[in-house]
């Protein structure tokens, strides 16, 4: 059945006729309904009592209150809160009309309603409130199972909201209270943030400066002799976990590259003991890669001998080489090691005001100094890429690093770290 809408004037006439009929049923003639200053004849109850002479009451005011009580009963039948009549003015019996504030109608929304159905639920509740002559501004919503929040249209309804059962004809209010503000906050979060033009220009200028620096360093490195370039090799290893909880590392892959990044050795290493953590997410090593039955993988002793022969008489470049040499069970002369994790200009202080220098991650150093990404989040590491990254990092500081080492040797200082 289609809903019927009435104007405010039509609603007022309907209420007037309804009250007149109710007064007639109660024994009154109803001729003076709605009159503010008209004289009223005394009305008697069925037992002979004079309504007009009742203590503290006048005929018009008493009839009006009787009509209000009947109207309130009808509101309660529709699931609204108890309260005064919905009329905006009421005769106090002295001929003057006083404005009466409508009560807050708290409506409980079923918790399991999807957003689309909840929206229709609220719309139906507002329509029913209009048909009952209520104001939409006086409706407040509470989700089932949640306590009513303060700051609504009226704080007096908070105590009665907990005892009201969900009404099928009720929903959220016209203003929709906290839900409206929550949606506004969600929309604000959904807005995309765009970088400022000054930041983009600064990033572009920094990129150009880095490219210019790399091009200059590349030209210097190209001028080096082939014999000088053959002195340097870079190495990186990948590990798997053995023992309880996989905390002990075992060698699983070895990669060695030359000055130009050409691969000299790249092989998986068979692990004879039980592997408890393959660390595939980081190492990229799968069980079949290091299985004993894999003929393409090398044994630990075989790899150790091959790498030891490659490193003989060479300058070893890498990042955190101490771990790699320990896994290979090899040693290398300290003066022939170029560890980018232990080079002072590549390190950072432990505190904001300075302090002990701490190594940084290889991926951060490569991105900061070379402008490219390795060890991307969510992807496994590649020992070849790590070895090439360490070699390229060394190349951009080789001249300064070697000069600092020469000065350290002459002064009797330590070897392997550059000055910051």
mmCIF file of C-alpha atoms in Angstrom:
data_model
loop_
_atom_site.group_PDB
_atom_site.id
_atom_site.type_symbol
_atom_site.label_atom_id
_atom_site.label_comp_id
_atom_site.label_asym_id
_atom_site.label_seq_id
_atom_site.Cartn_x
_atom_site.Cartn_y
_atom_site.Cartn_z
ATOM 1 C CA UNK A 1 0.000 0.000 0.000
ATOM 2 C CA UNK A 2 1.391 3.397 -1.023
ATOM 3 C CA UNK A 3 2.169 5.919 1.715
ATOM 4 C CA UNK A 4 0.021 9.072 1.909
ATOM 5 C CA UNK A 5 1.556 12.401 2.875
ATOM 6 C CA UNK A 6 -0.354 15.347 4.375
ATOM 7 C CA UNK A 7 0.449 19.013 4.738
ATOM 8 C CA UNK A 8 0.948 20.586 8.139
ATOM 9 C CA UNK A 9 -2.424 22.317 7.900
ATOM 10 C CA UNK A 10 -4.189 19.053 7.079
ATOM 11 C CA UNK A 11 -2.461 17.318 9.992
ATOM 12 C CA UNK A 12 -3.579 20.069 12.388
ATOM 13 C CA UNK A 13 -7.176 19.720 11.217
ATOM 14 C CA UNK A 14 -7.005 15.940 11.640
ATOM 15 C CA UNK A 15 -5.690 16.270 15.189
ATOM 16 C CA UNK A 16 -8.398 18.803 15.985
ATOM 17 C CA UNK A 17 -11.158 16.494 14.727
ATOM 18 C CA UNK A 18 -9.670 13.500 16.539
ATOM 19 C CA UNK A 19 -9.543 15.334 19.849
ATOM 20 C CA UNK A 20 -13.097 16.598 19.383
ATOM 21 C CA UNK A 21 -14.310 13.046 18.865
ATOM 22 C CA UNK A 22 -12.406 11.820 21.910
ATOM 23 C CA UNK A 23 -13.911 14.557 24.086
ATOM 24 C CA UNK A 24 -17.381 13.732 22.825
ATOM 25 C CA UNK A 25 -16.862 10.093 23.786
ATOM 26 C CA UNK A 26 -15.701 11.243 27.231
ATOM 27 C CA UNK A 27 -18.952 13.210 27.708
ATOM 28 C CA UNK A 28 -17.996 16.681 26.392
ATOM 29 C CA UNK A 29 -19.553 18.532 23.507
ATOM 30 C CA UNK A 30 -16.176 19.446 21.974
ATOM 31 C CA UNK A 31 -17.399 22.810 20.744
ATOM 32 C CA UNK A 32 -14.561 24.729 22.349
ATOM 33 C CA UNK A 33 -11.682 22.496 21.257
ATOM 34 C CA UNK A 34 -8.732 24.578 20.109
ATOM 35 C CA UNK A 35 -10.073 27.811 21.606
ATOM 36 C CA UNK A 36 -7.475 29.728 23.558
ATOM 37 C CA UNK A 37 -9.531 32.609 25.090
ATOM 38 C CA UNK A 38 -13.118 31.446 24.784
ATOM 39 C CA UNK A 39 -15.339 30.938 27.837
ATOM 40 C CA UNK A 40 -15.947 27.284 28.627
ATOM 41 C CA UNK A 41 -19.010 25.823 30.218
ATOM 42 C CA UNK A 42 -18.319 23.601 33.191
ATOM 43 C CA UNK A 43 -18.100 19.951 32.226
ATOM 44 C CA UNK A 44 -19.128 17.238 34.646
ATOM 45 C CA UNK A 45 -17.816 13.709 35.026
ATOM 46 C CA UNK A 46 -20.085 10.700 34.872
ATOM 47 C CA UNK A 47 -20.288 10.663 38.662
ATOM 48 C CA UNK A 48 -21.564 14.251 38.780
ATOM 49 C CA UNK A 49 -18.228 15.941 39.564
ATOM 50 C CA UNK A 50 -17.623 19.335 38.047
ATOM 51 C CA UNK A 51 -14.548 19.191 35.787
ATOM 52 C CA UNK A 52 -14.335 22.948 35.575
ATOM 53 C CA UNK A 53 -14.280 23.244 39.380
ATOM 54 C CA UNK A 54 -11.587 20.639 39.917
ATOM 55 C CA UNK A 55 -8.709 21.949 42.027
ATOM 56 C CA UNK A 56 -6.053 23.650 39.908
ATOM 57 C CA UNK A 57 -7.782 22.825 36.627
ATOM 58 C CA UNK A 58 -9.871 24.590 34.027
ATOM 59 C CA UNK A 59 -12.151 22.974 31.526
ATOM 60 C CA UNK A 60 -10.104 23.716 28.394
ATOM 61 C CA UNK A 61 -6.812 22.666 29.980
ATOM 62 C CA UNK A 62 -8.266 19.458 31.395
ATOM 63 C CA UNK A 63 -9.780 18.420 28.094
ATOM 64 C CA UNK A 64 -6.531 19.169 26.348
ATOM 65 C CA UNK A 65 -4.593 16.994 28.800
ATOM 66 C CA UNK A 66 -7.047 14.145 28.292
ATOM 67 C CA UNK A 67 -6.460 14.371 24.544
ATOM 68 C CA UNK A 68 -2.704 14.461 25.115
ATOM 69 C CA UNK A 69 -2.823 11.308 27.199
ATOM 70 C CA UNK A 70 -4.750 9.498 24.454
ATOM 71 C CA UNK A 71 -2.235 10.693 21.853
ATOM 72 C CA UNK A 72 0.663 9.527 24.049
ATOM 73 C CA UNK A 73 -0.910 6.089 24.267
ATOM 74 C CA UNK A 74 -0.975 5.875 20.494
ATOM 75 C CA UNK A 75 2.696 6.923 20.307
ATOM 76 C CA UNK A 76 3.644 4.170 22.736
ATOM 77 C CA UNK A 77 1.872 1.632 20.556
ATOM 78 C CA UNK A 78 4.261 2.549 17.735
ATOM 79 C CA UNK A 79 7.381 1.981 19.848
ATOM 80 C CA UNK A 80 8.287 5.604 20.688
ATOM 81 C CA UNK A 81 9.366 6.880 24.100
ATOM 82 C CA UNK A 82 6.844 8.127 26.645
ATOM 83 C CA UNK A 83 6.597 11.904 26.793
ATOM 84 C CA UNK A 84 4.397 14.921 26.195
ATOM 85 C CA UNK A 85 2.195 15.413 23.172
ATOM 86 C CA UNK A 86 3.769 16.313 19.893
ATOM 87 C CA UNK A 87 1.924 19.630 19.745
ATOM 88 C CA UNK A 88 4.104 22.717 19.825
ATOM 89 C CA UNK A 89 1.844 24.734 22.204
ATOM 90 C CA UNK A 90 -0.362 23.817 25.139
ATOM 91 C CA UNK A 91 -3.011 25.777 27.030
ATOM 92 C CA UNK A 92 -2.048 26.037 30.711
ATOM 93 C CA UNK A 93 -5.671 26.799 31.731
ATOM 94 C CA UNK A 94 -5.257 30.560 32.198
ATOM 95 C CA UNK A 95 -5.859 31.380 28.558
ATOM 96 C CA UNK A 96 -2.117 31.516 27.712
ATOM 97 C CA UNK A 97 -0.369 28.974 25.519
ATOM 98 C CA UNK A 98 3.053 27.742 26.536
ATOM 99 C CA UNK A 99 5.482 26.092 24.150
ATOM 100 C CA UNK A 100 6.239 22.453 24.994
ATOM 101 C CA UNK A 101 9.455 20.878 23.760
ATOM 102 C CA UNK A 102 8.936 17.518 22.118
ATOM 103 C CA UNK A 103 10.650 14.520 23.739
ATOM 104 C CA UNK A 104 13.596 12.688 22.202
ATOM 105 C CA UNK A 105 12.564 9.460 20.525
ATOM 106 C CA UNK A 106 15.395 6.951 20.846
ATOM 107 C CA UNK A 107 15.277 4.157 18.295
ATOM 108 C CA UNK A 108 17.276 0.920 18.461
ATOM 109 C CA UNK A 109 18.628 -0.362 15.146
ATOM 110 C CA UNK A 110 19.138 -4.142 14.823
ATOM 111 C CA UNK A 111 22.822 -4.932 14.894
ATOM 112 C CA UNK A 112 22.868 -7.435 11.992
ATOM 113 C CA UNK A 113 21.258 -5.135 9.419
ATOM 114 C CA UNK A 114 23.451 -4.506 6.362
ATOM 115 C CA UNK A 115 24.100 -0.834 5.504
ATOM 116 C CA UNK A 116 21.579 -0.788 2.669
ATOM 117 C CA UNK A 117 18.786 -2.238 4.802
ATOM 118 C CA UNK A 118 19.705 0.034 7.712
ATOM 119 C CA UNK A 119 19.329 3.052 5.450
ATOM 120 C CA UNK A 120 15.835 1.902 4.412
ATOM 121 C CA UNK A 121 15.054 1.206 8.080
ATOM 122 C CA UNK A 122 15.918 4.800 8.990
ATOM 123 C CA UNK A 123 13.932 6.185 6.090
ATOM 124 C CA UNK A 124 10.824 4.259 7.135
ATOM 125 C CA UNK A 125 11.210 5.464 10.714
ATOM 126 C CA UNK A 126 11.349 9.105 9.652
ATOM 127 C CA UNK A 127 8.269 8.641 7.491
ATOM 128 C CA UNK A 128 6.332 7.112 10.378
ATOM 129 C CA UNK A 129 7.423 9.943 12.660
ATOM 130 C CA UNK A 130 6.082 12.502 10.199
ATOM 131 C CA UNK A 131 2.747 10.681 9.977
ATOM 132 C CA UNK A 132 2.514 10.744 13.773
ATOM 133 C CA UNK A 133 3.146 14.483 13.800
ATOM 134 C CA UNK A 134 6.597 14.126 15.324
ATOM 135 C CA UNK A 135 9.682 16.169 14.402
ATOM 136 C CA UNK A 136 12.540 14.361 12.690
ATOM 137 C CA UNK A 137 15.026 16.454 14.640
ATOM 138 C CA UNK A 138 13.943 14.762 17.872
ATOM 139 C CA UNK A 139 14.839 11.233 16.756
ATOM 140 C CA UNK A 140 18.041 9.653 18.011
ATOM 141 C CA UNK A 141 19.508 6.308 16.988
ATOM 142 C CA UNK A 142 21.317 3.660 18.994
ATOM 143 C CA UNK A 143 22.733 0.477 17.474
ATOM 144 C CA UNK A 144 21.577 -2.636 19.295
ATOM 145 C CA UNK A 145 24.052 -3.635 21.978
ATOM 146 C CA UNK A 146 25.710 -0.197 22.195
ATOM 147 C CA UNK A 147 25.151 2.406 24.860
ATOM 148 C CA UNK A 148 23.724 5.773 23.879
ATOM 149 C CA UNK A 149 26.318 8.483 23.619
ATOM 150 C CA UNK A 150 25.951 11.875 25.227
ATOM 151 C CA UNK A 151 25.622 15.019 23.201
ATOM 152 C CA UNK A 152 22.377 14.052 21.444
ATOM 153 C CA UNK A 153 19.270 16.221 21.239
ATOM 154 C CA UNK A 154 18.500 15.625 24.921
ATOM 155 C CA UNK A 155 20.477 13.946 27.665
ATOM 156 C CA UNK A 156 17.311 12.998 29.552
ATOM 157 C CA UNK A 157 16.557 10.169 27.145
ATOM 158 C CA UNK A 158 19.816 8.338 27.808
ATOM 159 C CA UNK A 159 18.436 6.601 30.872
ATOM 160 C CA UNK A 160 15.300 5.340 29.137
ATOM 161 C CA UNK A 161 17.031 4.175 25.963
ATOM 162 C CA UNK A 162 18.477 1.094 27.622
ATOM 163 C CA UNK A 163 15.044 -0.299 28.505
ATOM 164 C CA UNK A 164 13.427 0.107 25.095
ATOM 165 C CA UNK A 165 13.237 -2.868 22.787
ATOM 166 C CA UNK A 166 14.045 -2.532 19.060
ATOM 167 C CA UNK A 167 11.063 -1.264 17.099
ATOM 168 C CA UNK A 168 10.429 -2.425 13.537
ATOM 169 C CA UNK A 169 9.110 1.002 12.696
ATOM 170 C CA UNK A 170 12.089 2.981 14.039
ATOM 171 C CA UNK A 171 15.482 3.892 12.634
ATOM 172 C CA UNK A 172 18.170 6.548 12.708
ATOM 173 C CA UNK A 173 17.297 10.224 13.141
ATOM 174 C CA UNK A 174 17.241 12.965 10.582
ATOM 175 C CA UNK A 175 20.645 14.212 11.654
ATOM 176 C CA UNK A 176 21.937 10.638 12.127
ATOM 177 C CA UNK A 177 24.148 11.747 15.033
ATOM 178 C CA UNK A 178 27.517 10.115 15.375
ATOM 179 C CA UNK A 179 27.058 7.971 12.266
ATOM 180 C CA UNK A 180 26.959 11.109 10.147
ATOM 181 C CA UNK A 181 30.248 12.365 11.597
ATOM 182 C CA UNK A 182 31.828 8.918 11.240
ATOM 183 C CA UNK A 183 30.950 8.840 7.540
ATOM 184 C CA UNK A 184 32.451 12.286 7.118
ATOM 185 C CA UNK A 185 35.679 11.080 8.732
ATOM 186 C CA UNK A 186 35.742 8.001 6.468
ATOM 187 C CA UNK A 187 35.333 10.202 3.405
ATOM 188 C CA UNK A 188 38.173 12.396 4.614
ATOM 189 C CA UNK A 189 40.383 9.318 4.965
ATOM 190 C CA UNK A 190 39.480 8.128 1.477
ATOM 191 C CA UNK A 191 40.752 11.356 -0.065
ATOM 192 C CA UNK A 192 44.031 10.822 -1.860
ATOM 193 C CA UNK A 193 46.947 12.943 -0.741
ATOM 194 C CA UNK A 194 48.993 14.415 -3.568
ATOM 195 C CA UNK A 195 52.586 15.630 -3.183
ATOM 196 C CA UNK A 196 53.313 19.314 -3.328
ATOM 197 C CA UNK A 197 54.902 20.732 -6.438
ATOM 198 C CA UNK A 198 57.901 21.932 -4.421
ATOM 199 C CA UNK A 199 58.517 18.394 -3.151
ATOM 200 C CA UNK A 200 58.349 17.005 -6.686
ATOM 201 C CA UNK A 201 60.799 19.620 -7.913
ATOM 202 C CA UNK A 202 63.172 18.859 -5.033
ATOM 203 C CA UNK A 203 63.020 15.130 -5.780
ATOM 204 C CA UNK A 204 63.693 15.744 -9.453
ATOM 205 C CA UNK A 205 66.656 17.984 -8.641
ATOM 206 C CA UNK A 206 68.081 15.354 -6.272
ATOM 207 C CA UNK A 207 67.666 12.669 -8.939
ATOM 208 C CA UNK A 208 69.496 14.755 -11.520
ATOM 209 C CA UNK A 209 72.277 15.455 -9.037
ATOM 210 C CA UNK A 210 72.649 11.731 -8.276
ATOM 211 C CA UNK A 211 72.753 10.857 -11.971
ATOM 212 C CA UNK A 212 75.437 13.469 -12.530
ATOM 213 C CA UNK A 213 77.469 12.108 -9.614
ATOM 214 C CA UNK A 214 77.166 8.519 -10.855
ATOM 215 C CA UNK A 215 78.131 9.499 -14.394
ATOM 216 C CA UNK A 216 81.233 11.288 -13.098
ATOM 217 C CA UNK A 217 82.230 8.311 -10.955
ATOM 218 C CA UNK A 218 81.605 5.922 -13.834
ATOM 219 C CA UNK A 219 83.992 7.870 -16.045
ATOM 220 C CA UNK A 220 86.646 7.663 -13.316
ATOM 221 C CA UNK A 221 86.155 3.910 -12.933
ATOM 222 C CA UNK A 222 86.345 3.406 -16.690
ATOM 223 C CA UNK A 223 89.800 4.952 -16.663
ATOM 224 C CA UNK A 224 91.105 2.231 -14.339
ATOM 225 C CA UNK A 225 93.273 -0.442 -15.811
ATOM 226 C CA UNK A 226 92.026 -3.979 -16.339
ATOM 227 C CA UNK A 227 94.588 -5.299 -13.855
ATOM 228 C CA UNK A 228 93.229 -2.952 -11.163
ATOM 229 C CA UNK A 229 89.661 -4.048 -11.846
ATOM 230 C CA UNK A 230 90.619 -7.734 -11.668
ATOM 231 C CA UNK A 231 91.752 -7.206 -8.066
ATOM 232 C CA UNK A 232 88.179 -6.890 -6.820
ATOM 233 C CA UNK A 233 85.453 -9.522 -6.460
ATOM 234 C CA UNK A 234 82.143 -9.312 -4.585
ATOM 235 C CA UNK A 235 80.435 -12.160 -2.768
ATOM 236 C CA UNK A 236 77.058 -12.778 -1.097
ATOM 237 C CA UNK A 237 75.511 -15.856 0.500
ATOM 238 C CA UNK A 238 72.008 -17.024 1.413
ATOM 239 C CA UNK A 239 71.290 -19.087 4.516
ATOM 240 C CA UNK A 240 68.657 -21.511 5.809
ATOM 241 C CA UNK A 241 67.784 -22.344 9.412
ATOM 242 C CA UNK A 242 68.690 -25.570 11.174
ATOM 243 C CA UNK A 243 68.364 -26.787 14.719
ATOM 244 C CA UNK A 244 65.559 -25.915 17.161
ATOM 245 C CA UNK A 245 63.271 -23.223 15.709
ATOM 246 C CA UNK A 246 65.710 -22.731 12.807
ATOM 247 C CA UNK A 247 67.925 -20.297 14.682
ATOM 248 C CA UNK A 248 71.252 -21.777 13.513
ATOM 249 C CA UNK A 249 72.233 -20.714 9.976
ATOM 250 C CA UNK A 250 73.559 -23.072 7.325
ATOM 251 C CA UNK A 251 74.969 -22.149 3.901
ATOM 252 C CA UNK A 252 72.457 -22.672 1.067
ATOM 253 C CA UNK A 253 73.648 -20.492 -1.851
ATOM 254 C CA UNK A 254 76.849 -18.676 -2.872
ATOM 255 C CA UNK A 255 77.273 -15.999 -5.570
ATOM 256 C CA UNK A 256 80.525 -14.318 -6.645
ATOM 257 C CA UNK A 257 80.755 -11.501 -9.238
ATOM 258 C CA UNK A 258 83.651 -9.463 -10.667
ATOM 259 C CA UNK A 259 84.132 -5.692 -11.011
ATOM 260 C CA UNK A 260 81.683 -5.427 -13.912
ATOM 261 C CA UNK A 261 79.031 -7.587 -12.222
ATOM 262 C CA UNK A 262 79.753 -10.675 -14.292
ATOM 263 C CA UNK A 263 78.853 -13.879 -12.436
ATOM 264 C CA UNK A 264 81.906 -15.965 -11.587
ATOM 265 C CA UNK A 265 80.083 -18.469 -9.384
ATOM 266 C CA UNK A 266 76.437 -19.030 -8.471
ATOM 267 C CA UNK A 267 75.430 -22.346 -6.962
ATOM 268 C CA UNK A 268 73.147 -23.872 -4.361
ATOM 269 C CA UNK A 269 74.777 -25.823 -1.556
ATOM 270 C CA UNK A 270 73.429 -29.168 -0.358
ATOM 271 C CA UNK A 271 72.602 -29.208 3.344
ATOM 272 C CA UNK A 272 73.076 -32.700 4.798
ATOM 273 C CA UNK A 273 71.409 -31.928 8.140
ATOM 274 C CA UNK A 274 67.696 -31.401 8.726
ATOM 275 C CA UNK A 275 66.498 -27.929 7.751
ATOM 276 C CA UNK A 276 63.851 -26.553 10.116
ATOM 277 C CA UNK A 277 63.378 -23.166 8.411
ATOM 278 C CA UNK A 278 64.074 -22.642 4.709
ATOM 279 C CA UNK A 279 63.469 -18.865 5.016
ATOM 280 C CA UNK A 280 62.109 -18.950 1.456
ATOM 281 C CA UNK A 281 60.370 -15.593 1.850
ATOM 282 C CA UNK A 282 63.782 -13.955 2.366
ATOM 283 C CA UNK A 283 66.366 -16.322 0.928
ATOM 284 C CA UNK A 284 64.392 -17.624 -2.053
ATOM 285 C CA UNK A 285 65.724 -21.117 -1.309
ATOM 286 C CA UNK A 286 63.289 -23.997 -1.831
ATOM 287 C CA UNK A 287 63.602 -27.504 -0.390
ATOM 288 C CA UNK A 288 64.433 -29.079 -3.765
ATOM 289 C CA UNK A 289 67.270 -26.572 -4.347
ATOM 290 C CA UNK A 290 69.384 -27.870 -1.481
ATOM 291 C CA UNK A 291 68.186 -31.451 -1.343
ATOM 292 C CA UNK A 292 70.872 -34.106 -1.157
ATOM 293 C CA UNK A 293 69.488 -35.642 -4.369
ATOM 294 C CA UNK A 294 70.012 -32.399 -6.324
ATOM 295 C CA UNK A 295 72.984 -33.097 -8.615
ATOM 296 C CA UNK A 296 73.213 -29.453 -9.728
ATOM 297 C CA UNK A 297 73.956 -28.297 -6.175
ATOM 298 C CA UNK A 298 77.447 -28.512 -4.704
ATOM 299 C CA UNK A 299 78.558 -29.969 -1.412
ATOM 300 C CA UNK A 300 79.802 -27.687 1.326
ATOM 301 C CA UNK A 301 83.429 -28.817 1.085
ATOM 302 C CA UNK A 302 83.387 -28.461 -2.699
ATOM 303 C CA UNK A 303 82.016 -24.899 -2.508
ATOM 304 C CA UNK A 304 84.464 -23.963 0.220
ATOM 305 C CA UNK A 305 87.411 -25.039 -1.926
ATOM 306 C CA UNK A 306 86.095 -23.273 -5.047
ATOM 307 C CA UNK A 307 85.412 -19.962 -3.274
ATOM 308 C CA UNK A 308 88.731 -20.098 -1.418
ATOM 309 C CA UNK A 309 90.551 -20.428 -4.747
ATOM 310 C CA UNK A 310 88.639 -17.444 -6.246
ATOM 311 C CA UNK A 311 89.384 -15.197 -3.264
ATOM 312 C CA UNK A 312 93.078 -15.948 -3.204
ATOM 313 C CA UNK A 313 94.984 -12.699 -3.841
ATOM 314 C CA UNK A 314 91.779 -10.695 -4.344
ATOM 315 C CA UNK A 315 90.138 -7.767 -2.551
ATOM 316 C CA UNK A 316 86.811 -9.066 -1.261
ATOM 317 C CA UNK A 317 83.817 -6.722 -1.436
ATOM 318 C CA UNK A 318 80.462 -7.400 0.218
ATOM 319 C CA UNK A 319 77.959 -6.451 2.880
ATOM 320 C CA UNK A 320 78.260 -8.045 6.344
ATOM 321 C CA UNK A 321 80.988 -10.366 5.086
ATOM 322 C CA UNK A 322 81.638 -11.731 8.536
ATOM 323 C CA UNK A 323 78.479 -13.864 8.321
ATOM 324 C CA UNK A 324 79.276 -15.116 4.814
ATOM 325 C CA UNK A 325 82.857 -16.113 5.654
ATOM 326 C CA UNK A 326 81.666 -17.820 8.827
ATOM 327 C CA UNK A 327 79.130 -19.903 6.866
ATOM 328 C CA UNK A 328 81.843 -20.876 4.374
ATOM 329 C CA UNK A 329 84.323 -21.578 7.191
ATOM 330 C CA UNK A 330 86.852 -19.355 5.456
ATOM 331 C CA UNK A 331 89.065 -16.483 6.523
ATOM 332 C CA UNK A 332 90.438 -13.569 4.495
ATOM 333 C CA UNK A 333 93.163 -11.013 5.229
ATOM 334 C CA UNK A 334 91.638 -8.041 7.024
ATOM 335 C CA UNK A 335 93.461 -5.568 4.800
ATOM 336 C CA UNK A 336 91.846 -7.141 1.718
ATOM 337 C CA UNK A 337 88.228 -6.824 2.905
ATOM 338 C CA UNK A 338 85.898 -3.976 1.837
ATOM 339 C CA UNK A 339 82.752 -4.452 3.894
ATOM 340 C CA UNK A 340 80.106 -1.818 3.072
ATOM 341 C CA UNK A 341 78.343 -2.596 6.351
ATOM 342 C CA UNK A 342 81.464 -1.485 8.291
ATOM 343 C CA UNK A 343 82.413 1.568 6.228
ATOM 344 C CA UNK A 344 81.888 4.649 8.411
ATOM 345 C CA UNK A 345 80.269 6.965 5.804
ATOM 346 C CA UNK A 346 77.700 4.225 5.156
ATOM 347 C CA UNK A 347 76.868 3.784 8.863
ATOM 348 C CA UNK A 348 74.648 5.794 11.202
ATOM 349 C CA UNK A 349 74.964 6.769 14.871
ATOM 350 C CA UNK A 350 72.898 4.832 17.385
ATOM 351 C CA UNK A 351 71.468 7.969 19.054
ATOM 352 C CA UNK A 352 69.994 11.241 17.834
ATOM 353 C CA UNK A 353 72.916 13.181 19.321
ATOM 354 C CA UNK A 354 75.574 10.778 18.073
ATOM 355 C CA UNK A 355 77.023 7.654 19.622
ATOM 356 C CA UNK A 356 78.250 4.291 18.399
ATOM 357 C CA UNK A 357 77.977 3.750 14.653
ATOM 358 C CA UNK A 358 75.563 1.068 13.501
ATOM 359 C CA UNK A 359 75.444 -0.695 10.097
ATOM 360 C CA UNK A 360 72.574 0.015 7.726
ATOM 361 C CA UNK A 361 70.632 -2.285 5.430
ATOM 362 C CA UNK A 362 72.069 -2.938 1.991
ATOM 363 C CA UNK A 363 68.784 -2.129 0.235
ATOM 364 C CA UNK A 364 68.657 1.324 1.868
ATOM 365 C CA UNK A 365 72.240 2.117 0.893
ATOM 366 C CA UNK A 366 71.693 1.018 -2.717
ATOM 367 C CA UNK A 367 68.525 3.090 -3.064
ATOM 368 C CA UNK A 368 70.094 6.139 -1.423
ATOM 369 C CA UNK A 369 73.391 6.092 -3.340
ATOM 370 C CA UNK A 370 72.508 4.331 -6.597
ATOM 371 C CA UNK A 371 68.843 5.276 -7.067
ATOM 372 C CA UNK A 372 67.590 1.721 -7.628
ATOM 373 C CA UNK A 373 65.799 -0.875 -5.514
ATOM 374 C CA UNK A 374 66.877 -4.351 -4.443
ATOM 375 C CA UNK A 375 65.383 -6.715 -1.864
ATOM 376 C CA UNK A 376 61.886 -5.380 -2.618
ATOM 377 C CA UNK A 377 59.390 -5.915 0.188
ATOM 378 C CA UNK A 378 57.436 -9.129 -0.341
ATOM 379 C CA UNK A 379 60.022 -10.601 -2.745
ATOM 380 C CA UNK A 380 62.830 -13.028 -1.952
ATOM 381 C CA UNK A 381 66.452 -11.877 -1.997
ATOM 382 C CA UNK A 382 68.832 -12.698 -4.819
ATOM 383 C CA UNK A 383 72.445 -13.200 -3.844
ATOM 384 C CA UNK A 384 73.603 -12.075 -7.295
ATOM 385 C CA UNK A 385 71.783 -8.733 -6.996
ATOM 386 C CA UNK A 386 73.140 -8.252 -3.481
ATOM 387 C CA UNK A 387 76.718 -8.927 -4.592
ATOM 388 C CA UNK A 388 76.378 -6.506 -7.530
ATOM 389 C CA UNK A 389 74.845 -3.862 -5.280
ATOM 390 C CA UNK A 390 77.748 -4.119 -2.826
ATOM 391 C CA UNK A 391 80.257 -3.845 -5.682
ATOM 392 C CA UNK A 392 78.565 -0.738 -7.140
ATOM 393 C CA UNK A 393 78.459 0.887 -3.696
ATOM 394 C CA UNK A 394 82.176 0.285 -3.319
ATOM 395 C CA UNK A 395 82.913 1.710 -6.766
ATOM 396 C CA UNK A 396 81.406 5.143 -5.995
ATOM 397 C CA UNK A 397 83.660 5.509 -2.910
ATOM 398 C CA UNK A 398 86.662 3.434 -3.978
ATOM 399 C CA UNK A 399 89.063 6.358 -4.367
ATOM 400 C CA UNK A 400 88.260 7.844 -0.958
ATOM 401 C CA UNK A 401 88.152 4.436 0.732
ATOM 402 C CA UNK A 402 91.540 3.334 -0.595
ATOM 403 C CA UNK A 403 93.068 6.703 0.308
ATOM 404 C CA UNK A 404 91.794 6.450 3.894
ATOM 405 C CA UNK A 405 93.246 2.940 4.191
ATOM 406 C CA UNK A 406 96.650 4.128 3.011
ATOM 407 C CA UNK A 407 96.636 6.910 5.585
ATOM 408 C CA UNK A 408 95.567 4.450 8.281
ATOM 409 C CA UNK A 409 98.442 2.125 7.418
ATOM 410 C CA UNK A 410 100.941 4.951 7.598
ATOM 411 C CA UNK A 411 99.567 6.194 10.889
ATOM 412 C CA UNK A 412 99.319 2.726 12.374
ATOM 413 C CA UNK A 413 95.548 2.901 12.672
ATOM 414 C CA UNK A 414 92.965 0.244 12.066
ATOM 415 C CA UNK A 415 92.332 -1.245 8.666
ATOM 416 C CA UNK A 416 89.022 -1.786 6.907
ATOM 417 C CA UNK A 417 87.086 1.347 7.902
ATOM 418 C CA UNK A 418 87.124 4.724 6.295
ATOM 419 C CA UNK A 419 86.919 8.047 8.124
ATOM 420 C CA UNK A 420 83.564 9.700 8.369
#
